[in-house]
Amino acid sequence: MLGLMQRRELLISSIIQHAARHHGDAEVVSRRDDGQIVRTTYEKLERRARKLMGVLRELGVEFGDRVATLAMNSDRHLELYYAISGMGAVCHTINPRLAPDDIAYIIGHAEDHVLFVDACFAPLVAAIAPRLAAVLRAVVVLAEPYEMKPLGARLDLPPGMALHCYESLLDAAREEPDWPVFDENAASGLCYTSGTTGRPKGVLYSHRSSLLHAFQINGADAVGLRATTRVLPVVPMFHVNAWGLPYAAPMVGAALVMPGRHLDPVALLGLMDGERVDLSVGVPTVWLNLVNHMRQSGARFSTLKRIMSGGAALPRALVAAFAELGVEACQGWGMTETSPVVTFNEPKPATASLKGEALFDHAIKQGRALFGVDIRALGPDGAETRWDGKSQGDVSCRGHWIAKGYFRSPETEIADDAWFPTGDVGVIDANGFLQLTDRSKDLIKSGGEWISSIELENIAIGHPDVAEAAAIAAPDEKWGERPLLIVVPREGHEPRPDDVRAFFAGKVANFAIPDQVIVVEELPHGATGKILKSELRTIYASRR
Ligand code: ADP
């Protein structure tokens, strides 16, 4: 017998409809390229998104078509999220920090016919446009008409590729009266992995997976947005849908504060204070820069209560630094293929009373699985590891918002109940908290012993002279591999390699202490803010 309950499709458009009706005056604040702050509400945004559906139809976009965006976080990008997915097309967010060659490749691979772009990326579009003449029919600049003129020569497009102004198209468009209803399993978004090895691969989200993920990250034991929250996503909307915040925030009526391209610490702090932000979300590199700025300037946060970190390990020293500033730092773990949040570190009864150092030790764990997804680690024998906080294994996961293959790569498809290998290595403790030790390709194995690069980096960042650190494996005749540490000094400090090495004594086993410490001005970061260890290995590991 079937249950006697209403069956309604889980559609992304239902989020913005709810926000417009029940949180109509909740704000979306955006900083434009020129620094200007503009305000809108969910009610106005929903209306413009319905107009935008009309624009998309005029541009020839049909159900299932991919539509590309090359844009920072803004109200306009949010309108695009809802209009594109809402009409049944696929919102393909492109990371502008990828190599131009990769961007051209993925536009071709996805067959995007229309590209929406921030004016600041005009030179990038102009550079790749000639190679996309056969695919792209239109480029729409997210700008006012008066901002189009200065673009002129900077955005010379090949014949057959039209150039449009976003606000002019919207002005001329007819408001669509309704949001269409279709199968919740329809594709809604497309995001390519950063392709550190090989070509980028496309992860194709569905309306259903995006909604279930948003419901869950809004749980009290996860990001936990509320109608009273004012959240600033530093994580870009091209990085795994800004970790689901563009869906989770309107779902509960939380105000969204969008920083645009102004991501330096001074701009972020100004926006946080000016817009009464209480939660902000981003990668550790952003937080390291912000905390260093706070230390140097002596500034304090006026409203910020909590930051959420993800994308790379949250250093212990950062948790402590935020605590000193009166801000709680928490973290989640996941990847493009997992929508992304799989685990989140919030207390259980067994960990709720941890204090001081013990709390910091716990805070650097990646967290426990949300309902709807599951995790496990497989040891070298292929069996699931014991949840003892010590037995290390390859982490895999499965669930409602985990990819079952890559776009247009049928050979990568796995079964609905299969475990997806994440490429991360870690341990799970008796309370079910996952702690990553490494990405499998970054593991360091010395004389048969595994050394966690994450642990070494965590300790190094705790040194008062060190701002950022990366540990890599260097080939070694006797031991196979030895850890090599590369550090960036904190401004005004000069770390001495011997002093940094000595700092490890008693904190890790002797064999894990890096043999060599190299001080550099800057570490290379990839398109999603992660340290590029492959590049470091090429530069430093063979030089010993
Ligand atoms: P990429 O395209 O570089 O894979 P993702 O954002 O998908 O970009 O990266 C996912 C990877 O980032 C994970 O597999 C993991 O190695 C790392 N990662 C994400 N969150 C965390 C975290 N909280 N702690 C440690 N590593 C993390």
CSV table of N, CA, C and O and ligand atoms in Angstrom, one decimal, residues 192-196 239-240 243 309-314 331-338 340 343 364-366 422-424 436 438-439 454 528 530, ligand 1:
chain,number,residue,atom,x,y,z
A,192,TYR,N,33.1,21.3,-12.8
A,192,TYR,CA,34.2,20.5,-13.2
A,192,TYR,C,35.2,20.5,-12.1
A,192,TYR,O,35.5,21.5,-11.5
A,193,THR,N,35.8,19.3,-11.8
A,193,THR,CA,36.9,19.3,-10.8
A,193,THR,C,38.1,20.0,-11.3
A,193,THR,O,38.2,20.2,-12.5
A,194,SER,N,39.0,20.4,-10.4
A,194,SER,CA,40.0,21.3,-10.9
A,194,SER,C,41.1,20.7,-11.7
A,194,SER,O,41.9,21.4,-12.3
A,195,GLY,N,41.0,19.4,-11.9
A,195,GLY,CA,41.9,18.7,-12.9
A,195,GLY,C,43.4,18.8,-12.6
A,195,GLY,O,44.2,19.1,-13.5
A,196,THR,N,43.8,18.6,-11.3
A,196,THR,CA,45.2,18.7,-11.0
A,196,THR,C,45.9,17.5,-11.7
A,196,THR,O,47.1,17.6,-12.0
A,239,HIS,N,32.8,27.2,-6.9
A,239,HIS,CA,33.5,26.1,-6.2
A,239,HIS,C,32.5,25.2,-5.5
A,239,HIS,O,32.1,25.5,-4.4
A,240,VAL,N,32.1,24.2,-6.2
A,240,VAL,CA,31.0,23.3,-5.7
A,240,VAL,C,29.8,24.1,-5.2
A,240,VAL,O,29.4,23.9,-4.0
A,243,TRP,N,29.4,25.5,-1.8
A,243,TRP,CA,29.2,24.5,-0.8
A,243,TRP,C,27.7,24.4,-0.4
A,243,TRP,O,27.3,24.1,0.7
A,309,SER,N,35.1,26.2,7.8
A,309,SER,CA,36.2,26.0,6.9
A,309,SER,C,36.1,24.7,6.2
A,309,SER,O,35.5,23.7,6.8
A,310,GLY,N,36.6,24.6,5.0
A,310,GLY,CA,36.5,23.4,4.3
A,310,GLY,C,37.5,23.5,3.1
A,310,GLY,O,38.1,24.5,2.9
A,311,GLY,N,37.6,22.4,2.3
A,311,GLY,CA,38.4,22.4,1.1
A,311,GLY,C,39.9,22.0,1.4
A,311,GLY,O,40.6,21.5,0.5
A,312,ALA,N,40.3,22.1,2.6
A,312,ALA,CA,41.7,21.7,3.1
A,312,ALA,C,41.6,21.6,4.6
A,312,ALA,O,40.7,22.2,5.2
A,313,ALA,N,42.6,21.0,5.2
A,313,ALA,CA,42.6,20.8,6.6
A,313,ALA,C,42.6,22.1,7.3
A,313,ALA,O,43.3,23.1,7.0
A,314,LEU,N,41.8,22.2,8.4
A,314,LEU,CA,41.7,23.4,9.2
A,314,LEU,C,42.9,23.3,10.3
A,314,LEU,O,42.8,22.4,11.1
A,331,GLN,N,34.5,22.9,10.9
A,331,GLN,CA,34.9,22.5,9.6
A,331,GLN,C,34.0,21.4,9.1
A,331,GLN,O,33.5,20.6,9.9
A,332,GLY,N,33.9,21.3,7.8
A,332,GLY,CA,33.2,20.2,7.1
A,332,GLY,C,34.2,19.6,6.1
A,332,GLY,O,35.2,20.3,5.8
A,333,TRP,N,33.9,18.5,5.6
A,333,TRP,CA,34.7,17.8,4.6
A,333,TRP,C,33.9,17.3,3.5
A,333,TRP,O,32.8,16.9,3.7
A,334,GLY,N,34.5,17.4,2.3
A,334,GLY,CA,33.8,16.8,1.1
A,334,GLY,C,34.6,17.2,-0.1
A,334,GLY,O,35.7,17.7,0.0
A,335,MET,N,34.0,17.0,-1.3
A,335,MET,CA,34.7,17.3,-2.5
A,335,MET,C,33.6,17.6,-3.6
A,335,MET,O,32.4,17.4,-3.4
A,336,THR,N,34.1,18.1,-4.8
A,336,THR,CA,33.1,18.4,-5.8
A,336,THR,C,32.1,17.3,-6.1
A,336,THR,O,30.9,17.5,-6.3
A,337,GLU,N,32.7,16.1,-6.1
A,337,GLU,CA,31.8,14.9,-6.3
A,337,GLU,C,30.8,14.6,-5.3
A,337,GLU,O,30.0,13.7,-5.4
A,338,THR,N,30.9,15.3,-4.1
A,338,THR,CA,30.0,15.0,-3.0
A,338,THR,C,29.2,16.2,-2.6
A,338,THR,O,28.7,16.2,-1.4
A,340,PRO,N,29.2,19.6,-1.6
A,340,PRO,CA,30.3,18.8,-1.2
A,340,PRO,C,30.2,18.2,0.2
A,340,PRO,O,30.9,17.3,0.5
A,343,THR,N,30.9,15.2,5.8
A,343,THR,CA,31.0,15.2,7.3
A,343,THR,C,31.1,16.6,7.8
A,343,THR,O,31.5,17.5,7.1
A,364,ILE,N,40.2,19.8,14.9
A,364,ILE,CA,40.9,19.6,13.6
A,364,ILE,C,40.4,18.3,12.9
A,364,ILE,O,40.9,18.0,11.8
A,365,LYS,N,39.6,17.5,13.5
A,365,LYS,CA,39.0,16.4,12.8
A,365,LYS,C,38.0,16.9,11.8
A,365,LYS,O,37.4,17.9,12.0
A,366,GLN,N,37.8,16.1,10.7
A,366,GLN,CA,36.9,16.5,9.6
A,366,GLN,C,35.4,16.4,10.0
A,366,GLN,O,34.6,16.9,9.4
A,422,THR,N,37.3,8.5,-2.5
A,422,THR,CA,37.5,9.9,-2.4
A,422,THR,C,38.9,10.3,-2.7
A,422,THR,O,39.2,11.5,-3.0
A,423,GLY,N,39.9,9.3,-2.6
A,423,GLY,CA,41.3,9.7,-2.8
A,423,GLY,C,41.9,10.3,-1.5
A,423,GLY,O,43.0,10.6,-1.5
A,424,ASP,N,41.1,10.3,-0.5
A,424,ASP,CA,41.6,10.8,0.8
A,424,ASP,C,41.9,9.6,1.7
A,424,ASP,O,41.3,8.5,1.6
A,436,LEU,N,41.3,13.1,8.6
A,436,LEU,CA,42.1,12.9,7.4
A,436,LEU,C,43.6,13.0,7.8
A,436,LEU,O,44.0,13.9,8.6
A,438,ASP,N,45.8,12.5,5.0
A,438,ASP,CA,46.4,12.9,3.7
A,438,ASP,C,45.5,12.7,2.5
A,438,ASP,O,44.5,12.0,2.7
A,439,ARG,N,45.9,13.2,1.4
A,439,ARG,CA,45.3,12.7,0.1
A,439,ARG,C,46.2,11.6,-0.3
A,439,ARG,O,47.4,11.7,0.0
A,454,ILE,N,49.4,16.4,6.8
A,454,ILE,CA,48.5,17.3,7.5
A,454,ILE,C,48.9,17.6,8.9
A,454,ILE,O,48.9,18.7,9.4
A,528,THR,N,41.3,26.2,-6.5
A,528,THR,CA,40.3,26.3,-5.4
A,528,THR,C,41.0,26.6,-4.1
A,528,THR,O,40.5,26.3,-3.0
A,530,LYS,N,43.8,25.5,-2.8
A,530,LYS,CA,44.6,24.5,-2.2
A,530,LYS,C,46.1,24.6,-2.6
A,530,LYS,O,46.4,25.0,-3.7
B,1,ADP,P1,39.4,19.5,-6.2
B,1,ADP,O1,38.7,19.8,-7.5
B,1,ADP,O2,40.7,20.1,-6.0
B,1,ADP,O3,39.3,18.0,-5.9
B,1,ADP,P2,37.5,19.8,-4.2
B,1,ADP,O4,37.0,21.0,-3.5
B,1,ADP,O5,36.6,18.8,-4.8
B,1,ADP,O6,38.5,20.3,-5.2
B,1,ADP,O7,38.6,19.1,-3.2
B,1,ADP,C1,38.2,18.0,-2.4
B,1,ADP,C2,39.3,17.6,-1.5
B,1,ADP,O8,39.7,18.7,-0.7
B,1,ADP,C3,39.0,16.5,-0.6
B,1,ADP,O9,39.1,15.2,-1.3
B,1,ADP,C4,40.1,16.6,0.5
B,1,ADP,O10,41.3,16.1,0.1
B,1,ADP,C5,40.2,18.1,0.6
B,1,ADP,N1,39.4,18.6,1.7
B,1,ADP,C6,38.1,19.1,1.6
B,1,ADP,N2,37.7,19.4,2.9
B,1,ADP,C7,38.7,19.1,3.7
B,1,ADP,C8,38.9,19.2,5.1
B,1,ADP,N3,37.9,19.7,5.9
B,1,ADP,N4,40.1,18.8,5.6
B,1,ADP,C9,41.0,18.3,4.9
B,1,ADP,N5,40.9,18.2,3.5
B,1,ADP,C10,39.8,18.6,3.0
